[in-house]
CSV table of C-alpha atoms and ligand atoms in Angstrom, one decimal:
chain,number,residue,atom,x,y,z
E,1,UNK,CA,-41.9,30.5,-7.8
E,2,UNK,CA,-39.8,27.5,-8.5
E,3,UNK,CA,-38.8,24.8,-6.1
E,4,UNK,CA,-35.1,24.2,-5.5
E,5,UNK,CA,-33.5,20.9,-4.7
E,6,UNK,CA,-30.3,19.0,-5.2
E,7,UNK,CA,-29.8,17.2,-8.5
E,8,UNK,CA,-30.3,13.4,-8.6
E,9,UNK,CA,-29.1,11.2,-11.4
E,10,UNK,CA,-32.5,11.1,-13.1
E,11,UNK,CA,-32.3,14.9,-13.6
E,12,UNK,CA,-29.0,14.7,-15.5
E,13,UNK,CA,-30.6,14.3,-19.0
E,14,UNK,CA,-32.7,17.4,-18.5
E,15,UNK,CA,-29.7,19.4,-17.3
E,16,UNK,CA,-27.6,18.3,-20.4
E,17,UNK,CA,-30.6,19.3,-22.6
E,18,UNK,CA,-30.7,22.8,-21.0
E,19,UNK,CA,-26.9,23.3,-21.5
E,20,UNK,CA,-27.2,22.1,-25.2
E,21,UNK,CA,-30.2,24.4,-25.8
E,22,UNK,CA,-28.3,27.4,-24.4
E,23,UNK,CA,-25.1,26.7,-26.3
E,24,UNK,CA,-27.1,26.2,-29.5
E,25,UNK,CA,-28.9,29.5,-29.1
E,26,UNK,CA,-25.6,31.2,-28.3
E,27,UNK,CA,-24.1,29.8,-31.4
E,28,UNK,CA,-27.1,30.9,-33.5
E,29,UNK,CA,-26.7,34.4,-32.3
E,30,UNK,CA,-22.9,34.5,-32.5
E,31,UNK,CA,-21.1,32.3,-34.9
E,32,UNK,CA,-17.8,32.6,-33.0
E,33,UNK,CA,-19.4,30.3,-30.4
E,34,UNK,CA,-19.1,26.7,-31.4
E,35,UNK,CA,-22.1,24.4,-31.1
E,36,UNK,CA,-20.1,21.1,-30.6
E,37,UNK,CA,-21.1,19.4,-27.4
E,38,UNK,CA,-20.2,15.9,-26.2
E,39,UNK,CA,-23.4,15.1,-24.3
E,40,UNK,CA,-22.1,11.8,-22.9
E,41,UNK,CA,-19.0,13.5,-21.4
E,42,UNK,CA,-21.2,16.3,-19.9
E,43,UNK,CA,-23.6,13.7,-18.5
E,44,UNK,CA,-20.7,11.8,-16.9
E,45,UNK,CA,-19.3,15.0,-15.4
E,46,UNK,CA,-22.7,15.8,-13.8
E,47,UNK,CA,-23.1,12.2,-12.5
E,48,UNK,CA,-19.6,12.2,-11.0
E,49,UNK,CA,-19.4,15.8,-9.7
E,50,UNK,CA,-18.0,16.1,-6.1
E,51,UNK,CA,-19.6,19.6,-5.7
E,52,UNK,CA,-23.4,19.8,-5.5
E,53,UNK,CA,-25.7,20.9,-8.3
E,54,UNK,CA,-29.0,22.6,-7.5
E,55,UNK,CA,-31.9,22.5,-9.8
E,56,UNK,CA,-35.1,24.6,-10.1
E,57,UNK,CA,-38.4,23.0,-10.9
E,58,UNK,CA,-41.7,24.4,-12.1
E,59,UNK,CA,-43.9,21.4,-11.2
E,60,UNK,CA,-41.9,18.6,-12.7
E,61,UNK,CA,-40.2,20.7,-15.4
E,62,UNK,CA,-36.6,21.7,-15.0
E,63,UNK,CA,-36.3,25.5,-15.3
E,64,UNK,CA,-32.8,26.0,-14.2
E,65,UNK,CA,-29.6,24.6,-12.6
E,66,UNK,CA,-26.5,25.9,-10.9
E,67,UNK,CA,-23.2,24.4,-9.8
E,68,UNK,CA,-19.6,25.5,-9.7
E,69,UNK,CA,-16.1,24.2,-9.7
E,70,UNK,CA,-13.9,25.4,-6.8
E,71,UNK,CA,-10.4,26.3,-7.7
E,72,UNK,CA,-7.5,27.8,-5.7
E,73,UNK,CA,-5.8,30.9,-7.3
E,74,UNK,CA,-2.1,31.5,-7.2
E,75,UNK,CA,-2.8,34.0,-4.3
E,76,UNK,CA,-4.3,31.1,-2.3
E,77,UNK,CA,-7.9,32.5,-2.5
E,78,UNK,CA,-10.4,29.8,-3.3
E,79,UNK,CA,-13.0,30.7,-5.9
E,80,UNK,CA,-16.3,29.1,-7.1
E,81,UNK,CA,-16.2,29.1,-11.0
E,82,UNK,CA,-19.4,29.0,-12.9
E,83,UNK,CA,-18.9,28.3,-16.6
E,84,UNK,CA,-21.7,28.5,-19.2
E,85,UNK,CA,-22.5,24.8,-18.8
E,86,UNK,CA,-22.7,25.1,-15.0
E,87,UNK,CA,-26.0,27.1,-15.1
E,88,UNK,CA,-29.2,27.6,-16.9
E,89,UNK,CA,-32.2,29.8,-15.9
E,90,UNK,CA,-35.2,31.4,-17.6
E,91,UNK,CA,-35.3,34.6,-15.5
E,92,UNK,CA,-33.6,36.5,-12.6
E,93,UNK,CA,-36.0,35.0,-10.0
E,94,UNK,CA,-35.0,31.5,-10.9
E,95,UNK,CA,-31.3,32.4,-10.8
E,96,UNK,CA,-31.7,34.2,-7.5
E,97,UNK,CA,-33.5,31.2,-5.9
E,98,UNK,CA,-30.7,28.9,-7.2
E,99,UNK,CA,-27.9,31.2,-6.1
E,100,UNK,CA,-29.4,31.6,-2.6
E,101,UNK,CA,-28.9,27.9,-2.1
E,102,UNK,CA,-25.6,27.4,-3.9
E,103,UNK,CA,-24.0,30.6,-2.6
E,104,UNK,CA,-24.9,29.7,1.0
E,105,UNK,CA,-23.1,26.4,0.6
E,106,UNK,CA,-20.0,28.0,-1.0
E,107,UNK,CA,-19.9,30.6,1.8
E,108,UNK,CA,-20.3,27.9,4.5
E,109,UNK,CA,-17.2,26.2,2.8
E,110,UNK,CA,-15.3,29.5,3.1
E,111,UNK,CA,-15.5,30.3,-0.6
E,112,UNK,CA,-16.3,34.0,-0.9
E,113,UNK,CA,-15.1,34.7,-4.5
E,114,UNK,CA,-17.8,33.8,-7.0
E,115,UNK,CA,-16.8,34.0,-10.7
E,116,UNK,CA,-19.1,33.6,-13.7
E,117,UNK,CA,-18.3,33.1,-17.3
E,118,UNK,CA,-21.4,33.7,-19.4
E,119,UNK,CA,-22.4,34.5,-23.0
E,120,UNK,CA,-22.1,38.2,-23.5
E,121,UNK,CA,-25.8,39.0,-24.0
E,122,UNK,CA,-28.2,41.0,-21.8
E,123,UNK,CA,-30.4,38.0,-21.1
E,124,UNK,CA,-27.5,35.8,-19.8
E,125,UNK,CA,-25.4,38.6,-18.2
E,126,UNK,CA,-27.9,41.1,-16.6
E,127,UNK,CA,-29.5,38.7,-14.1
E,128,UNK,CA,-26.1,38.2,-12.5
E,129,UNK,CA,-25.6,42.0,-12.4
E,130,UNK,CA,-29.0,42.3,-10.6
E,131,UNK,CA,-27.6,39.9,-8.0
E,132,UNK,CA,-24.6,42.2,-7.3
E,133,UNK,CA,-22.0,40.7,-9.6
E,134,UNK,CA,-19.7,43.1,-11.4
E,135,UNK,CA,-18.3,42.8,-14.9
E,136,UNK,CA,-14.6,42.3,-14.9
E,137,UNK,CA,-13.4,40.7,-18.2
E,138,UNK,CA,-14.6,40.2,-21.7
E,139,UNK,CA,-13.6,37.6,-24.2
E,140,UNK,CA,-13.8,38.0,-27.9
E,141,UNK,CA,-12.9,36.2,-31.2
E,142,UNK,CA,-11.7,37.1,-34.6
E,143,UNK,CA,-11.4,35.2,-37.9
E,144,UNK,CA,-7.7,35.3,-38.9
E,145,UNK,CA,-8.6,35.6,-42.6
E,146,UNK,CA,-10.3,38.9,-41.9
E,147,UNK,CA,-6.8,40.5,-41.4
E,148,UNK,CA,-4.5,41.6,-44.2
E,149,UNK,CA,-0.7,41.9,-44.6
E,150,UNK,CA,1.1,43.7,-41.8
E,151,UNK,CA,1.7,47.4,-42.5
E,152,UNK,CA,4.8,48.1,-40.3
E,153,UNK,CA,5.5,51.7,-39.4
E,154,UNK,CA,9.1,52.5,-40.5
E,155,UNK,CA,11.9,51.4,-38.2
E,156,UNK,CA,10.0,48.5,-36.5
E,157,UNK,CA,10.7,44.8,-37.0
E,158,UNK,CA,9.4,41.6,-35.3
E,159,UNK,CA,11.5,38.8,-34.1
E,160,UNK,CA,10.6,35.6,-32.2
E,161,UNK,CA,11.7,35.6,-28.6
E,162,UNK,CA,14.0,32.9,-27.1
E,163,UNK,CA,14.6,31.6,-23.6
E,164,UNK,CA,16.8,34.6,-23.1
E,165,UNK,CA,13.8,36.8,-23.3
E,166,UNK,CA,12.1,35.7,-20.1
E,167,UNK,CA,13.2,38.9,-18.3
E,168,UNK,CA,11.8,41.0,-21.2
E,169,UNK,CA,8.5,39.1,-20.9
E,170,UNK,CA,8.5,39.8,-17.2
E,171,UNK,CA,9.2,43.5,-17.8
E,172,UNK,CA,6.2,43.7,-20.2
E,173,UNK,CA,4.1,41.8,-17.7
E,174,UNK,CA,5.0,44.3,-15.0
E,175,UNK,CA,4.0,47.2,-17.3
E,176,UNK,CA,0.6,45.6,-17.9
E,177,UNK,CA,0.1,45.0,-14.1
E,178,UNK,CA,1.2,48.6,-13.4
E,179,UNK,CA,-1.3,50.0,-15.8
E,180,UNK,CA,-4.1,47.7,-14.5
E,181,UNK,CA,-3.4,48.9,-10.9
E,182,UNK,CA,-4.0,52.5,-12.0
E,183,UNK,CA,-7.4,54.0,-12.7
E,184,UNK,CA,-10.0,53.4,-14.0
E,185,UNK,CA,-9.3,49.7,-13.4
E,186,UNK,CA,-7.8,50.0,-9.9
E,187,UNK,CA,-7.2,46.2,-10.2
E,188,UNK,CA,-5.1,44.1,-7.8
E,189,UNK,CA,-3.4,41.7,-10.1
E,190,UNK,CA,-2.7,38.2,-8.8
E,191,UNK,CA,0.9,37.5,-7.7
E,192,UNK,CA,2.9,36.8,-10.8
E,193,UNK,CA,3.7,33.2,-11.7
E,194,UNK,CA,7.3,33.4,-13.0
E,195,UNK,CA,7.5,29.6,-13.4
E,196,UNK,CA,4.2,29.5,-15.3
E,197,UNK,CA,5.5,32.2,-17.8
E,198,UNK,CA,8.8,30.3,-18.2
E,199,UNK,CA,6.8,27.1,-19.0
E,200,UNK,CA,4.6,28.9,-21.5
E,201,UNK,CA,7.5,30.5,-23.3
E,202,UNK,CA,9.4,27.2,-23.3
E,203,UNK,CA,6.4,25.4,-25.0
E,204,UNK,CA,7.3,24.7,-28.7
E,205,UNK,CA,3.7,25.7,-29.6
E,206,UNK,CA,4.1,29.2,-28.1
E,207,UNK,CA,5.2,32.2,-30.2
E,208,UNK,CA,6.7,35.0,-28.2
E,209,UNK,CA,6.7,38.0,-30.5
E,210,UNK,CA,9.1,40.8,-29.7
E,211,UNK,CA,8.9,44.1,-31.7
E,212,UNK,CA,12.1,46.1,-31.8
E,213,UNK,CA,12.6,49.7,-32.8
E,214,UNK,CA,16.2,50.3,-33.9
E,215,UNK,CA,17.3,47.2,-31.9
E,216,UNK,CA,15.4,48.2,-28.7
E,217,UNK,CA,12.4,46.0,-27.7
E,218,UNK,CA,9.3,48.1,-27.6
E,219,UNK,CA,6.3,45.6,-27.8
E,220,UNK,CA,5.4,42.0,-27.3
E,221,UNK,CA,2.6,39.5,-27.7
E,222,UNK,CA,2.5,35.8,-26.5
E,223,UNK,CA,0.5,33.5,-28.7
E,224,UNK,CA,-0.4,29.8,-28.2
E,225,UNK,CA,-3.1,27.4,-29.2
E,226,UNK,CA,-6.2,27.7,-27.1
E,227,UNK,CA,-6.8,24.6,-25.1
E,228,UNK,CA,-10.0,22.7,-26.1
E,229,UNK,CA,-12.8,24.4,-24.2
E,230,UNK,CA,-16.5,24.0,-24.8
E,231,UNK,CA,-17.9,26.7,-27.1
E,232,UNK,CA,-14.5,27.6,-28.7
E,233,UNK,CA,-13.8,26.5,-32.3
E,234,UNK,CA,-11.0,24.1,-32.9
E,235,UNK,CA,-7.9,25.7,-34.5
E,236,UNK,CA,-8.0,28.8,-32.4
E,237,UNK,CA,-5.0,30.7,-31.1
E,238,UNK,CA,-5.0,32.7,-27.9
E,239,UNK,CA,-3.5,36.2,-28.1
E,240,UNK,CA,-2.1,37.3,-24.7
E,241,UNK,CA,0.2,39.8,-23.0
E,242,UNK,CA,-0.1,42.3,-25.9
E,243,UNK,CA,1.8,45.4,-24.7
E,244,UNK,CA,3.4,48.4,-26.4
E,245,UNK,CA,5.8,50.7,-24.6
E,246,UNK,CA,3.9,54.0,-23.9
E,247,UNK,CA,6.2,56.1,-26.1
E,248,UNK,CA,5.5,53.9,-29.1
E,249,UNK,CA,1.7,53.8,-28.9
E,250,UNK,CA,-0.6,55.2,-31.4
E,251,UNK,CA,1.6,54.4,-34.4
E,252,UNK,CA,0.0,51.2,-35.5
E,253,UNK,CA,2.7,49.0,-33.8
E,254,UNK,CA,0.2,46.6,-32.0
E,255,UNK,CA,-1.9,46.3,-35.2
E,256,UNK,CA,1.1,45.5,-37.4
E,257,UNK,CA,2.5,43.0,-34.8
E,258,UNK,CA,-0.9,41.2,-34.5
E,259,UNK,CA,-1.4,41.1,-38.3
E,260,UNK,CA,2.0,39.5,-38.6
E,261,UNK,CA,1.1,37.0,-36.0
E,262,UNK,CA,-2.3,36.4,-37.6
E,263,UNK,CA,-0.6,35.7,-40.9
E,264,UNK,CA,1.8,33.2,-39.2
E,265,UNK,CA,-1.0,31.5,-37.3
E,266,UNK,CA,-3.1,31.1,-40.5
E,267,UNK,CA,-0.1,29.5,-42.3
E,268,UNK,CA,0.2,27.1,-39.3
E,269,UNK,CA,-3.4,26.0,-39.9
E,270,UNK,CA,-5.3,28.1,-37.4
E,271,UNK,CA,-8.5,29.8,-38.3
E,272,UNK,CA,-9.5,31.9,-35.3
E,273,UNK,CA,-7.9,34.1,-32.6
E,274,UNK,CA,-9.3,34.4,-29.1
E,275,UNK,CA,-8.6,37.3,-26.7
E,276,UNK,CA,-9.5,38.4,-23.2
E,277,UNK,CA,-9.3,41.9,-21.8
E,278,UNK,CA,-10.3,43.7,-18.6
E,279,UNK,CA,-13.5,45.7,-19.3
E,280,UNK,CA,-12.2,48.7,-17.3
E,281,UNK,CA,-9.1,48.9,-19.6
E,282,UNK,CA,-10.8,51.2,-22.0
E,283,UNK,CA,-7.8,51.5,-24.3
E,284,UNK,CA,-7.7,47.7,-24.7
E,285,UNK,CA,-11.4,47.5,-25.3
E,286,UNK,CA,-11.2,50.2,-28.0
E,287,UNK,CA,-8.1,48.6,-29.5
E,288,UNK,CA,-9.8,45.2,-29.8
E,289,UNK,CA,-13.0,46.7,-31.2
E,290,UNK,CA,-11.0,48.6,-33.8
E,291,UNK,CA,-9.1,45.4,-34.6
E,292,UNK,CA,-12.3,43.6,-35.5
E,293,UNK,CA,-12.9,41.4,-32.5
E,294,UNK,CA,-16.4,40.3,-31.7
E,295,UNK,CA,-17.3,39.8,-28.0
E,296,UNK,CA,-18.3,36.3,-27.0
E,297,UNK,CA,-18.2,35.9,-23.2
E,298,UNK,CA,-18.1,38.1,-20.2
E,299,UNK,CA,-16.6,37.3,-16.8
E,300,UNK,CA,-18.5,38.6,-13.8
E,301,UNK,CA,-17.3,38.5,-10.2
E,302,UNK,CA,-18.7,38.8,-6.7
E,303,UNK,CA,-16.4,39.0,-3.6
E,304,UNK,CA,-18.6,38.4,-0.6
E,305,UNK,CA,-17.6,40.0,2.6
E,306,UNK,CA,-15.8,42.8,0.9
E,307,UNK,CA,-18.3,44.5,-1.4
E,308,UNK,CA,-21.4,43.5,0.5
E,309,UNK,CA,-23.6,46.4,1.5
L,401,COA,C1,-3.8,48.5,-26.3
L,401,COA,C2,-2.4,48.8,-26.9
L,401,COA,C3,-1.7,47.4,-27.1
L,401,COA,C4,-2.5,49.4,-28.3
L,401,COA,O1,-1.2,49.5,-28.9
L,401,COA,P1,-0.9,50.6,-30.1
L,401,COA,O2,0.3,50.2,-30.8
L,401,COA,O3,-1.0,52.0,-29.5
L,401,COA,O4,-2.2,50.4,-31.0
L,401,COA,P2,-2.4,50.9,-32.5
L,401,COA,O5,-1.6,52.1,-32.8
L,401,COA,O6,-2.1,49.7,-33.4
L,401,COA,O7,-4.0,51.2,-32.5
L,401,COA,C5,-4.9,50.8,-33.5
L,401,COA,C6,-6.3,51.3,-33.2
L,401,COA,O8,-6.7,50.9,-31.9
L,401,COA,C7,-7.5,52.0,-31.3
L,401,COA,N1,-6.8,52.4,-30.1
L,401,COA,C8,-5.5,52.1,-29.7
L,401,COA,N2,-5.2,52.7,-28.5
L,401,COA,C9,-6.3,53.4,-28.2
L,401,COA,C10,-6.7,54.2,-27.0
L,401,COA,N3,-5.8,54.4,-26.0
L,401,COA,N4,-7.9,54.7,-27.0
L,401,COA,C11,-8.8,54.5,-27.9
L,401,COA,N5,-8.5,53.8,-29.1
L,401,COA,C12,-7.3,53.2,-29.1
L,401,COA,C13,-7.6,53.1,-32.3
L,401,COA,O9,-8.7,52.9,-33.1
L,401,COA,C14,-6.3,52.8,-33.1
L,401,COA,O10,-6.4,53.3,-34.5
L,401,COA,P3,-6.1,54.9,-34.8
L,401,COA,O11,-4.7,55.1,-34.2
L,401,COA,O12,-6.1,54.9,-36.3
L,401,COA,O13,-7.2,55.6,-34.2
L,401,COA,C15,-1.5,49.7,-26.0
L,401,COA,O14,-2.2,50.9,-25.7
L,401,COA,C16,-1.0,49.1,-24.7
L,401,COA,O15,0.1,48.5,-24.7
L,401,COA,N6,-1.7,49.2,-23.6
L,401,COA,C17,-1.3,48.7,-22.3
L,401,COA,C18,-1.4,47.2,-22.3
L,401,COA,C19,-2.7,46.6,-22.6
L,401,COA,O16,-3.7,47.1,-22.2
L,401,COA,N7,-2.8,45.6,-23.5
L,401,COA,C20,-4.0,45.0,-23.9
L,401,COA,C21,-4.1,43.8,-23.0
L,401,COA,S1,-5.6,42.9,-23.4
């Protein structure tokens, strides 16, 4: 049984070592996870954290740690976010002991939504499931060079959206939310951030792809450079809001659209594409698998007070 206490500055080097070890192992097992880590920056962030970090000790040896960043969602709900560098543990008992302390503090602060991003492997994911977390999203990656020339079905063409296409993007977004709200997802999408979408589309680095069939828009994707984030390779684009009108599905439209975009991104110097999907969206999961995406991370969630039994 490990002893749990709050982190003090002399523990920081051991925590950074644990994060580096876990990231290195993740990268060895999955080359889509980058091994680059700025240890100094991570040390500084642990030394300066406003939110507490708990550590687990076996004697004097560090065997785990847990912290979170609290963020307010557009809905106003506050969540505790645990990224891969915010935790380390050898087994479920250590994680459980750490979460008992950390979770109690978050609850005392009124933070009932606990969100975890972790490497998509049984040893990193399953201990959270044992504690009552549920799998919600999966992230994956693809090498752009693995895709060939687009093979468009007859009658379809791609154009780049303009500022005048904001309403079209909102329409496709509604379609996505509507489908997520149905089974088997039964998701309650966050209130939509129209200004955020406007800003994304207005960014010169964003590509809003609109596919038309005989002049009528039937599909879209929004592509932009992935912000630098630990574990992601540089020169990665994020593929988002990929939607095809129901009547045009199953004809290879999404595949051709993404191949076109992959080709364009490659010519702009990008090497990888990153994508996130809801795990209960089985069509999306099957589509990305067929498209050649390799899973990298999984996002797990626990909403205390609602699902507690
Ligand atoms: C997922 C989606 C974009 C696929 O678009 P599409 O144009 O029908 O996809 P394609 O025709 O290019 O499909 C390519 C391959 O993906 C797989 N696939 C696509 N849809 C599938 C489904 N519903 N079930 C199982 N496999 C599927 C198949 O392997 C398919 O190849 P095949 O037709 O030779 O069997 C579309 O269903 C959609 O818009 N869904 C709602 C929005 C959404 O969930 N977007 C993803 C957000 S992450």
